[in-house]
CSV table of C-alpha atoms in Angstrom, one decimal:
chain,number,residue,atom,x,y,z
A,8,UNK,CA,0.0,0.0,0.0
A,9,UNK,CA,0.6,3.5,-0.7
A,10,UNK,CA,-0.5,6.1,1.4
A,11,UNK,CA,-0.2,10.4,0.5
A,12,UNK,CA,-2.1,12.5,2.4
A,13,UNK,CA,-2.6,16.2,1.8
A,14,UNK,CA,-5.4,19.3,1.8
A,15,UNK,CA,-8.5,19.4,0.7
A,16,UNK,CA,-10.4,22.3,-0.7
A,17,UNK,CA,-13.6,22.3,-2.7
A,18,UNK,CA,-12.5,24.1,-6.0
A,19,UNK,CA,-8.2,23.8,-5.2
A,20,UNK,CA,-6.1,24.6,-8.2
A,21,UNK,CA,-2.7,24.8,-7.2
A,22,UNK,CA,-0.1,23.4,-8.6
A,23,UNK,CA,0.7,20.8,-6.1
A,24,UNK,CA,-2.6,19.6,-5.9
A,25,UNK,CA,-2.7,19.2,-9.9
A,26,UNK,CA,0.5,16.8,-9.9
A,27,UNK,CA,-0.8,14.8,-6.7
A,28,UNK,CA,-3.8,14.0,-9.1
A,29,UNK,CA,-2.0,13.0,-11.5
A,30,UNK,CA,0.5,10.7,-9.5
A,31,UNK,CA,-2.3,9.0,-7.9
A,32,UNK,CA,-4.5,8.8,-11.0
A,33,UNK,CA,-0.6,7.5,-12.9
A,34,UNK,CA,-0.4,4.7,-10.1
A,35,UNK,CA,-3.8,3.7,-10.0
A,36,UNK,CA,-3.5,3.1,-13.9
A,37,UNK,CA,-0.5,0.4,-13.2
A,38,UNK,CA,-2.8,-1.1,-10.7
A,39,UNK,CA,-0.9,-0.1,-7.3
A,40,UNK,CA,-2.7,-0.2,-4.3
A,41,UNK,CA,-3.1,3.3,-3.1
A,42,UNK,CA,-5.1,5.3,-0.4
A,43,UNK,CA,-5.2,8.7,0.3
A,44,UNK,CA,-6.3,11.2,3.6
A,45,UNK,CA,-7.2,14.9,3.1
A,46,UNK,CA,-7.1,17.5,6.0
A,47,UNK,CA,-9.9,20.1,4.7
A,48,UNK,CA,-10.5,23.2,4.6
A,49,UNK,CA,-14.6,23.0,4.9
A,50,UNK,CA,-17.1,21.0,7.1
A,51,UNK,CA,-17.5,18.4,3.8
A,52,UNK,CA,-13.9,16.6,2.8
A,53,UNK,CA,-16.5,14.9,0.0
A,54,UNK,CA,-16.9,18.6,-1.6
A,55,UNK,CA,-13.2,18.6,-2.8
A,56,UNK,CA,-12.2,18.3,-6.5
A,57,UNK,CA,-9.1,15.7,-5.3
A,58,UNK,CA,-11.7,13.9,-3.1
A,59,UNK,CA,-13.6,13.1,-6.2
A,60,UNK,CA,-11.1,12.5,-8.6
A,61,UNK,CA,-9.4,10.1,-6.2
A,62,UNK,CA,-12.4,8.1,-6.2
A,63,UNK,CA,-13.2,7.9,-9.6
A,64,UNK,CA,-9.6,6.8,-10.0
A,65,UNK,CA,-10.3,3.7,-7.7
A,66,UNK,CA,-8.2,5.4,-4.7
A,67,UNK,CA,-9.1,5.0,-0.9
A,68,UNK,CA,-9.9,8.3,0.1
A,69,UNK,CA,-11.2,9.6,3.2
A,70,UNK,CA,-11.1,13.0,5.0
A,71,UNK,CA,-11.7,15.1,8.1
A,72,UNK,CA,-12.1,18.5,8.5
A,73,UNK,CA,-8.8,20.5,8.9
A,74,UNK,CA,-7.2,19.5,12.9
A,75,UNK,CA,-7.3,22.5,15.0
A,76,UNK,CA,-4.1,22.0,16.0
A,77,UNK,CA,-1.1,20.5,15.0
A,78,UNK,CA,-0.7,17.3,17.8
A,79,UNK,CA,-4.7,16.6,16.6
A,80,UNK,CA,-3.2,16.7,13.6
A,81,UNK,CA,-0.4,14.2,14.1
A,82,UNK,CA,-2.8,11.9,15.9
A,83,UNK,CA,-5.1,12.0,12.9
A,84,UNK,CA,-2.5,11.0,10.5
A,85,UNK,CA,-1.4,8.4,12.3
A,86,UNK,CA,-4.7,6.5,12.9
A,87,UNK,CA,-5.0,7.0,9.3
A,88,UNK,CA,-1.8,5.1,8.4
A,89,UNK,CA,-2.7,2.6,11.0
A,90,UNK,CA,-5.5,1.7,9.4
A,91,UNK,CA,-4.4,1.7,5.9
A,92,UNK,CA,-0.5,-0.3,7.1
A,93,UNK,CA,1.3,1.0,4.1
A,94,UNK,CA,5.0,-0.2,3.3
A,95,UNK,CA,5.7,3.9,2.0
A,96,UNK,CA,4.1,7.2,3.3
A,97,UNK,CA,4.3,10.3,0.8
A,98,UNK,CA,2.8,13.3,3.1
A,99,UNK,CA,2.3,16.6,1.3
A,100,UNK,CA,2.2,20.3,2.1
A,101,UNK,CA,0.5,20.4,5.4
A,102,UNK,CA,2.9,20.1,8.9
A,103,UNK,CA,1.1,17.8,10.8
A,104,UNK,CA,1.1,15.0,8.6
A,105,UNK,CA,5.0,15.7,8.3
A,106,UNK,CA,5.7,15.5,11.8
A,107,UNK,CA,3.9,12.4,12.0
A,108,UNK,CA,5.8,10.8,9.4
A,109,UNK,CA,8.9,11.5,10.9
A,110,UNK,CA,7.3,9.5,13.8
A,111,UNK,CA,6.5,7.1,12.4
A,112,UNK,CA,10.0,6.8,10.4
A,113,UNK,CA,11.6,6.4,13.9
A,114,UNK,CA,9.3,2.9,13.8
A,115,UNK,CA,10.1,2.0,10.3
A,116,UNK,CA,8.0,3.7,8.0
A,117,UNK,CA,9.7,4.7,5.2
A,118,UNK,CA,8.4,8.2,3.9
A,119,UNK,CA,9.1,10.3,1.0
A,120,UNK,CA,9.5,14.4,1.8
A,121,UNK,CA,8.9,16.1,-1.3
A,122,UNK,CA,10.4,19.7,-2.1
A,123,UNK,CA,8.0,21.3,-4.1
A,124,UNK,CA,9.1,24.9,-4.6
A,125,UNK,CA,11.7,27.1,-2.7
A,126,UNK,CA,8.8,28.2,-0.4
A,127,UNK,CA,10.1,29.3,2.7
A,128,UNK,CA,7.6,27.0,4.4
A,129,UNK,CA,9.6,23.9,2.7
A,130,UNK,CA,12.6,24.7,4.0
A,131,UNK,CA,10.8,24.8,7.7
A,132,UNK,CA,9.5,21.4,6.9
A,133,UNK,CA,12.8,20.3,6.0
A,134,UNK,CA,14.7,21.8,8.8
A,135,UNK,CA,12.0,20.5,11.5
A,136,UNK,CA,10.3,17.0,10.5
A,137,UNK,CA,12.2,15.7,7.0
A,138,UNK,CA,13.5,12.4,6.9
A,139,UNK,CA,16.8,11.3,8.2
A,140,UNK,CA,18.8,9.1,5.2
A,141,UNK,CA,18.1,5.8,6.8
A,142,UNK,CA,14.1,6.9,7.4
A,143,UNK,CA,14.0,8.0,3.5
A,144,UNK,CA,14.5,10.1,1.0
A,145,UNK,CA,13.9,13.8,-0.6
A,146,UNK,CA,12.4,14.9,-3.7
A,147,UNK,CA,13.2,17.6,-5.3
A,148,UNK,CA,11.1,19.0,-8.1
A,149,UNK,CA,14.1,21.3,-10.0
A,150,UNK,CA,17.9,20.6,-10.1
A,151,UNK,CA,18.0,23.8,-8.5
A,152,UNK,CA,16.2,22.8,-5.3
A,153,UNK,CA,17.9,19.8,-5.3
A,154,UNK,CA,21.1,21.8,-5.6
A,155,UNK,CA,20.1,24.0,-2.5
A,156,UNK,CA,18.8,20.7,-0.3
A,157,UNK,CA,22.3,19.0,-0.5
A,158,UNK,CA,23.8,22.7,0.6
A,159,UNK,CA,21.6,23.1,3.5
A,160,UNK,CA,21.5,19.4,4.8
A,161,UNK,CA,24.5,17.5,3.0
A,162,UNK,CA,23.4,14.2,5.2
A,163,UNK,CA,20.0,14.1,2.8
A,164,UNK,CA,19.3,11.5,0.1
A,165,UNK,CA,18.1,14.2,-2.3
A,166,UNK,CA,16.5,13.0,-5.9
A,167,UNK,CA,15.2,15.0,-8.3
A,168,UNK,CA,12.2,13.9,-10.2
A,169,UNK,CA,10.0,16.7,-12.0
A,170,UNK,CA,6.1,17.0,-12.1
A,171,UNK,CA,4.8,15.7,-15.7
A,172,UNK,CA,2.1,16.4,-17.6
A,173,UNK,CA,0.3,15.0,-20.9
A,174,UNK,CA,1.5,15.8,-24.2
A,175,UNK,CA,-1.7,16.5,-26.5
A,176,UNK,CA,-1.7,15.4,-30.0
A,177,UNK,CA,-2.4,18.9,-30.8
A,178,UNK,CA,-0.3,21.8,-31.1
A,179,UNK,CA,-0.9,25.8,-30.6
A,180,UNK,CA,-0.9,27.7,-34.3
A,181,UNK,CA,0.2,31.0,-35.1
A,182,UNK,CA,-2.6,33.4,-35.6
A,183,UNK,CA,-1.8,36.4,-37.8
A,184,UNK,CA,-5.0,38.7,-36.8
A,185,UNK,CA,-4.7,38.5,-32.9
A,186,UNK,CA,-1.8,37.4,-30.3
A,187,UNK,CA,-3.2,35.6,-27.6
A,188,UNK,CA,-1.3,35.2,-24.0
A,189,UNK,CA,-2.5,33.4,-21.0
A,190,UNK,CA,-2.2,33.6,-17.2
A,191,UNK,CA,-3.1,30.0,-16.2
A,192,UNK,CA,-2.9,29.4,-11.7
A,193,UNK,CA,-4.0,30.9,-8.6
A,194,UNK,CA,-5.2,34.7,-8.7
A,195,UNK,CA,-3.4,35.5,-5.3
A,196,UNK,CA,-0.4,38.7,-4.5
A,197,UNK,CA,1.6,36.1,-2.7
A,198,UNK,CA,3.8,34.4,-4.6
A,199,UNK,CA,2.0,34.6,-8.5
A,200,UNK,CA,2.1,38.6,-8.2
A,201,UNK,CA,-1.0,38.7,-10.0
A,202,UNK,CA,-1.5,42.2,-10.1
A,203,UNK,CA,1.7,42.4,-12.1
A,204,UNK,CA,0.3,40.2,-14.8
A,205,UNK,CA,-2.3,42.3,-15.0
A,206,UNK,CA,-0.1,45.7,-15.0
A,207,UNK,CA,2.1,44.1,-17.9
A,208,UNK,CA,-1.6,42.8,-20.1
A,209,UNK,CA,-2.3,46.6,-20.0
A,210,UNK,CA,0.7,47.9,-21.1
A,211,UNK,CA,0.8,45.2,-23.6
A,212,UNK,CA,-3.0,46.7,-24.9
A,213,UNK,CA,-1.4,49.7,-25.5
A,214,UNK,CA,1.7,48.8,-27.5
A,215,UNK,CA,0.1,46.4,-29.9
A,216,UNK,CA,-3.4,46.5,-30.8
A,217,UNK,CA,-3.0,42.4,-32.1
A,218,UNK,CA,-2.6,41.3,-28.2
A,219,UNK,CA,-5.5,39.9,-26.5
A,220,UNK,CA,-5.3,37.8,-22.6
A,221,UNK,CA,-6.8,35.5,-20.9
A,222,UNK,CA,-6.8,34.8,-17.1
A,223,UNK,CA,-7.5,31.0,-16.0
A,224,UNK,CA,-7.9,30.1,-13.3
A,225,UNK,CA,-9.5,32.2,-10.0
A,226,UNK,CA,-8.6,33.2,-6.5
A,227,UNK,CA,-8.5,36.2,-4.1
A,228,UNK,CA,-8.0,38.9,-5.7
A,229,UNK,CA,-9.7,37.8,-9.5
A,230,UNK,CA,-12.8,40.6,-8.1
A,231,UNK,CA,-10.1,43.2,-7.6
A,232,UNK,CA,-8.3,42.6,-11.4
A,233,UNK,CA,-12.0,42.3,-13.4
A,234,UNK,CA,-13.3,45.7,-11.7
A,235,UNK,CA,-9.7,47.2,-12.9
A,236,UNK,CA,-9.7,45.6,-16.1
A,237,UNK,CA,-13.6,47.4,-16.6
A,238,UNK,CA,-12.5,50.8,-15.5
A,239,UNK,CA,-9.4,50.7,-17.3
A,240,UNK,CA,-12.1,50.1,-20.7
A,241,UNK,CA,-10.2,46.9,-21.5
A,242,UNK,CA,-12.9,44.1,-21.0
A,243,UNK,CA,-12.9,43.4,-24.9
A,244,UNK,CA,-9.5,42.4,-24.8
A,245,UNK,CA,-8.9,41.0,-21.2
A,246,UNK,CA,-10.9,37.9,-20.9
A,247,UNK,CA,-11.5,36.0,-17.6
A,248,UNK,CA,-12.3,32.3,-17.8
A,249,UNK,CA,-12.2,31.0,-14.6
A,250,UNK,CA,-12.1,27.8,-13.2
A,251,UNK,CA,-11.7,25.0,-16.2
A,252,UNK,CA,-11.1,20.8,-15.9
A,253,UNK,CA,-7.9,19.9,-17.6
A,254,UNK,CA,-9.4,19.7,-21.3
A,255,UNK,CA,-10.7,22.9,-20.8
A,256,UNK,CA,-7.4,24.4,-19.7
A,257,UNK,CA,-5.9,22.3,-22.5
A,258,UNK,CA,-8.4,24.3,-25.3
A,259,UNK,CA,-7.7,27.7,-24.0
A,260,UNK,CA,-3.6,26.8,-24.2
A,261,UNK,CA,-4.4,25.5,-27.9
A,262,UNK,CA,-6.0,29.1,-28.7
A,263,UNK,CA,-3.0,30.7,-27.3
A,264,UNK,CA,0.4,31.7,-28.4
A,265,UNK,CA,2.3,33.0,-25.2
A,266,UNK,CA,2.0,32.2,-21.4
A,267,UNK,CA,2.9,34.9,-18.8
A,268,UNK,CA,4.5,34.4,-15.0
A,269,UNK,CA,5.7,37.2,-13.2
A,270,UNK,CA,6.4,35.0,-9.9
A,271,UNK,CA,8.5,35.8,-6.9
A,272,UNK,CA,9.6,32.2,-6.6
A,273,UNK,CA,8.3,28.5,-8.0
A,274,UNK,CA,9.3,25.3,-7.3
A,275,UNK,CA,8.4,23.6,-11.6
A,276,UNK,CA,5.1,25.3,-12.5
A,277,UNK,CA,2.6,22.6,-13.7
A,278,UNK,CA,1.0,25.4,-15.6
A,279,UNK,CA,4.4,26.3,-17.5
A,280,UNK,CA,5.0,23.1,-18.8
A,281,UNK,CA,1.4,22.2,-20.0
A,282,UNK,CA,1.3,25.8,-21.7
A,283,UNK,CA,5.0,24.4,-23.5
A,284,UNK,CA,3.5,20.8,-24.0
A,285,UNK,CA,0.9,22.8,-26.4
A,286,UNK,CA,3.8,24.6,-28.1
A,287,UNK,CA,3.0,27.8,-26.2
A,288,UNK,CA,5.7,29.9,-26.3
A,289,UNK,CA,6.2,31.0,-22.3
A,290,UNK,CA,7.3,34.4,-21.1
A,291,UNK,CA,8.5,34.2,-17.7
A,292,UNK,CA,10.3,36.2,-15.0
A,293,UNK,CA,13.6,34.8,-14.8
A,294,UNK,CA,13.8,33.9,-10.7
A,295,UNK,CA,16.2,31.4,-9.3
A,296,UNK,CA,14.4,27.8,-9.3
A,297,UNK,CA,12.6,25.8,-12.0
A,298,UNK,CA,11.7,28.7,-14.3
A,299,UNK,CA,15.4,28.6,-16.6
A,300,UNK,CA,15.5,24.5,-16.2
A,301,UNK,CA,12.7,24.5,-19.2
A,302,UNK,CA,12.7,28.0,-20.4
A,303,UNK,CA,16.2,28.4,-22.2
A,304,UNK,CA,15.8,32.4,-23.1
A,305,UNK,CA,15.7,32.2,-27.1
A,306,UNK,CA,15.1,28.7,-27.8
A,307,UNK,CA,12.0,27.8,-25.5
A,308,UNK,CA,10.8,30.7,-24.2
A,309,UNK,CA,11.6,34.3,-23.1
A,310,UNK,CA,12.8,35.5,-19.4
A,311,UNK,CA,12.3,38.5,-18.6
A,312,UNK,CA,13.7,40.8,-15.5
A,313,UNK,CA,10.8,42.1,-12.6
A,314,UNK,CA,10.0,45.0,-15.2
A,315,UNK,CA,6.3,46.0,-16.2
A,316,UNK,CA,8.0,47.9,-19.6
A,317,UNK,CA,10.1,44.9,-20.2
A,318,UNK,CA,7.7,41.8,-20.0
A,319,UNK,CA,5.1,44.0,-22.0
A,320,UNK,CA,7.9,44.6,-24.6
A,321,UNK,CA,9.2,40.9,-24.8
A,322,UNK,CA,5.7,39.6,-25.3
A,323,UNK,CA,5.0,42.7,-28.2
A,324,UNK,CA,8.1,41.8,-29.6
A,325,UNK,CA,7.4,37.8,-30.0
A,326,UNK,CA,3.6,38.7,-31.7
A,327,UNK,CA,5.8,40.5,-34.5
A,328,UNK,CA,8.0,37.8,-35.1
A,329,UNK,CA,6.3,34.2,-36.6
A,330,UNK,CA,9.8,33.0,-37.1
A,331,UNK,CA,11.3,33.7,-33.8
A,332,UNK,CA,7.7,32.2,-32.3
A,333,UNK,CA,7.5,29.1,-34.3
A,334,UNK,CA,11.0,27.8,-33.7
A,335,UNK,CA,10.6,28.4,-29.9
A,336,UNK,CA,7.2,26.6,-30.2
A,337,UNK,CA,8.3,23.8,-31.6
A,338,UNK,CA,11.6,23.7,-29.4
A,339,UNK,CA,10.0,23.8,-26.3
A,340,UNK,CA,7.1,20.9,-27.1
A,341,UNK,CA,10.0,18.9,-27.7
A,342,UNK,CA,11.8,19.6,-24.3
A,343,UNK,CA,8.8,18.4,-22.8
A,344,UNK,CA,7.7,15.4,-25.0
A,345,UNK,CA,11.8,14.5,-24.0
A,346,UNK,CA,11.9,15.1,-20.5
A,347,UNK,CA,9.2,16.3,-18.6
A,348,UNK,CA,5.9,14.3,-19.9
A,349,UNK,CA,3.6,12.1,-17.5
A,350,UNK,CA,5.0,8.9,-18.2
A,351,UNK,CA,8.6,9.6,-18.2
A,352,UNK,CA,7.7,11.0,-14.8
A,353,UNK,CA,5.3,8.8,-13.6
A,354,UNK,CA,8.2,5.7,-14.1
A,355,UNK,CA,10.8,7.3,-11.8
A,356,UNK,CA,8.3,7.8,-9.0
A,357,UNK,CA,6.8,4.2,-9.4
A,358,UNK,CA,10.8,2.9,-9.0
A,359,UNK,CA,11.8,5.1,-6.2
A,360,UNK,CA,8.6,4.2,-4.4
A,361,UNK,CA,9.4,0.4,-4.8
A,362,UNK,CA,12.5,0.7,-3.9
A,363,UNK,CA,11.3,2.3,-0.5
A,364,UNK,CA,8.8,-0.1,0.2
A,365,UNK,CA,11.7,-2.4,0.5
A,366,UNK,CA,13.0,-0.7,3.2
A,367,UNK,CA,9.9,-1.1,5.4
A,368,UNK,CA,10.5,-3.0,8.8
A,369,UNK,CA,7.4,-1.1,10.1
A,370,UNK,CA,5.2,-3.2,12.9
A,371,UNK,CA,1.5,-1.9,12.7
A,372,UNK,CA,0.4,-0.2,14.7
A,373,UNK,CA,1.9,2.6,15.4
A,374,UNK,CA,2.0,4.4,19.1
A,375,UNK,CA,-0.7,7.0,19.1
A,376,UNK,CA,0.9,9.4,21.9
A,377,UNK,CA,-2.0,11.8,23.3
A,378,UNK,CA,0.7,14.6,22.7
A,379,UNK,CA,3.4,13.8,20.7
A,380,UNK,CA,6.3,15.4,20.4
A,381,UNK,CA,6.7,18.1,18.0
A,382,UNK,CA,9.5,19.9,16.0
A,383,UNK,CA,10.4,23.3,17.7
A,384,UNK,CA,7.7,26.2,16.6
A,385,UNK,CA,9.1,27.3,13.1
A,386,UNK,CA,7.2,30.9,12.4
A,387,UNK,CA,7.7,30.3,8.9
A,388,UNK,CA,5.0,27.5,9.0
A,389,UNK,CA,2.8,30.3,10.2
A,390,UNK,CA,-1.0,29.5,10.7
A,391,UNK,CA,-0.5,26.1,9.3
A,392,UNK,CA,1.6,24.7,12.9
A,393,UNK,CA,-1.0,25.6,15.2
A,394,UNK,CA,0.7,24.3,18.4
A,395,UNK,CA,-1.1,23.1,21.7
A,396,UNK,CA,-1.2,25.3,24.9
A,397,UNK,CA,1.9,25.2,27.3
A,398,UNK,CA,0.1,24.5,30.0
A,399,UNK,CA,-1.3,20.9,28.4
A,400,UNK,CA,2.0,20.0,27.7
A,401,UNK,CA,3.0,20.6,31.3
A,402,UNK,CA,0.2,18.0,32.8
A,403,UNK,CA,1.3,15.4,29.8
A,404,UNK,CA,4.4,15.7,31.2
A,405,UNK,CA,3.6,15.3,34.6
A,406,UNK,CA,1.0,12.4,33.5
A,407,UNK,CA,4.2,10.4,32.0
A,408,UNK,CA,6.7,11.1,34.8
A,409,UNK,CA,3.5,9.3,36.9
A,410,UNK,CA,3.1,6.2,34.5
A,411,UNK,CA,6.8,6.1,34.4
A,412,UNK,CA,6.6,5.2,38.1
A,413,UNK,CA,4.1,2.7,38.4
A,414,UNK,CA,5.1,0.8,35.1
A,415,UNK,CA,9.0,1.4,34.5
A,416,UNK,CA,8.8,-0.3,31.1
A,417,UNK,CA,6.8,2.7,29.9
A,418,UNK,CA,9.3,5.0,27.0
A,419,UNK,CA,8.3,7.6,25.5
A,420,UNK,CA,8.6,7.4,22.0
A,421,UNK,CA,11.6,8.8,19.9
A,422,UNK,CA,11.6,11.9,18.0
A,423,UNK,CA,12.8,15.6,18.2
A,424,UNK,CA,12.5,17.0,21.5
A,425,UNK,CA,9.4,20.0,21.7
């Protein structure tokens, strides 16, 4: 058995959340046994898009509503791989499940930490609750991460396997009326700088008058950017599409000839490489991770500097030139179809997580500690490590010292000290 667990959210379209699908739907496929627990964010874990495509996919879901703490959290996660008694755990984004793989490592679960961006919050995750080399082993999702893992903690087993995505049998054409560019992620400040997109599709309007752009996608601030795109008297030209399935996402891509991403950092963006799988030409701010591992500036794609004039100029600039546009169409489908599509993908996480499974000496089941020990408070995990008060901690310590006494066999079970 396999078990991932992760968040739940009823209409989630990040990026992480996206690859998970596609692993799990990828393993399901070659028949292995797989099960999967969500920590939501809503009273209904069944409302989720992953909830439901897990399903479908044959996958042993189930869900609870997001833990209000952390150590509920960790208690949670473990019943769940208690009842499921998987040879390989593969936790994702959330703390709580981390820190209870990392128990449950100390028992002999093997578990899989996966890096998937240069997200502060990883690097928490890493530092507090990743697995030591005999427990398992780190993915990273760029050669850049992975070169900054092996800086930071030169005692990790760090591999490097990128997300993958499906290569369509058809392929975006050059248009010679109208230039179409596309947004394609979360509408949110943090991170996507979305109002940045939206400064550089405006300045783009008024350079050329062949550009027109789409958003997909929604989020916080998507209110905020249509109201600014109607008083700035653009709605003609600035489309919003909203939430779409993947062929819908994969017909807007095939209209389009450019992709824009003016991130402050990314880990491999899914959306990226499905726009370049369509022969989408992307335009993207050159930052240090993932971004210049697929976009070679020239051949595949175009990076740009954090520069409203600049981004709006590149992507001008590629509409007037079909030769310049075609050949980096063409180049990057191929880098994708070579390196970077599902199955190529899919293959090397299917062998690495065989080859952990062999590792397992795991005994089910696992202690369930009423408070089990946690990582030291990281505020970079922020509202997502929601600890348990002092003074509860106090009384479970004073609760063990008393158990200690009466039954001198009792140990509390390894792990980092709180």
């Amino acid at each position: 058995m396999i078990s991932f667990t992760h968040y739940g959210a009823r209409e989630d379209i990040s990026g992480v959340t996206s690859w998970l699908q596609g692993l799990l739907h990828g393993l399901r496929g070659r028949n292995e046994p797989v099960s999967l627990h969500l920590h939501h964010f809503g009273d209904d874990p069944t409302e989720g898009n992953l909830y439901q495509a897990a399903r479908i996919d044959g996958v042993i879901v189930s869900g609870t509503h997001l833990p209000a703490t952390s150590r509920l959290g960790v208690i949670d996660t473990l019943r769940f791989l208690n009842r499921e008694k998987p040879d390989v755990f593969l936790p994702q984004a959330l703390p709580a499940p981390h820190f209870a793989a990392k128990l449950a490592g100390h028992q002999g679960l093997p578990w899989i930490f996966t890096l998937h961006s240069d997200d502060p919050e990883y690097w928490a995750l890493a530092e507090g609750s990743a697995p030591a080399r005999h427990e398992g082993v780190w993915v990273a999702v760029s050669e850049r991460i992975a070169l900054e893992a092996r800086e930071r903690f030169p005692h990790a087993d760090v591999r490097i396997i990128p997300y993958g995505v499906e290569i369509p049998e058809q392929m975006s054409e050059w248009n010679e009326d109208r230039f179409r560019v596309v947004y394609s992620g979360r509408m949110v400040e943090d991170q996507k700088r979305i109002s940045k997109v939206l400064d550089v599709f405006l300045a783009a309007c008024g350079q050329s008058p062949l550009m027109d752009f789409v958003f997909l996608g929604d989020g916080a601030e998507r209110t905020k950017l249509e109201e600014r795109v109607r008083r700035e008297g653009m709605a003609g030209r600035i489309r919003f599409a909203g939430r779409l399935d993947a062929e819908g996402v994969r017909r807007e891509l095939l209209e389009a000839q450019a992709l824009l991403l003016m991130s402050d950092f990314e880990g491999l963006p899914i959306a990226v490489l499905e726009a370049m799988a369509c022969g989408v030409v992307p335009v993207a701010r050159n930052i240090r991770s993932g971004i210049p591992e697929v976009v070679y500036h020239g051949q595949t794609g175009i990076l740009v500097e954090d520069d409203v004039v600049a981004a709006a100029d590149a992507l001008t600039t590629l509409a007037g030139d079909k030769s310049g546009w075609l050949r980096m169409s063409a180049a990057s489908r191929s880098l994708i179809t070579r390196q970077f599509s599902h199955k190529v993908c899919l293959e090397k996480w299917q062998a690495l997580i065989g080859e952990m499974s062999q590792r397992a000496t795991v005994q089910y089941p696992l202690p369930l500690p009423l408070f089990p020990q946690l990582p030291r408070f990281d505020k970079r995990l922020g509202m997502f490590d929601q600890r348990t008060p002092a003074w509860l901690r106090r009384i479970d310590r004073k609760l063990r010292k008393i158990r200690a006494k009466f039954h001198p066999g009792f140990e509390r079970p390894p792990g980092p000290q709180t």
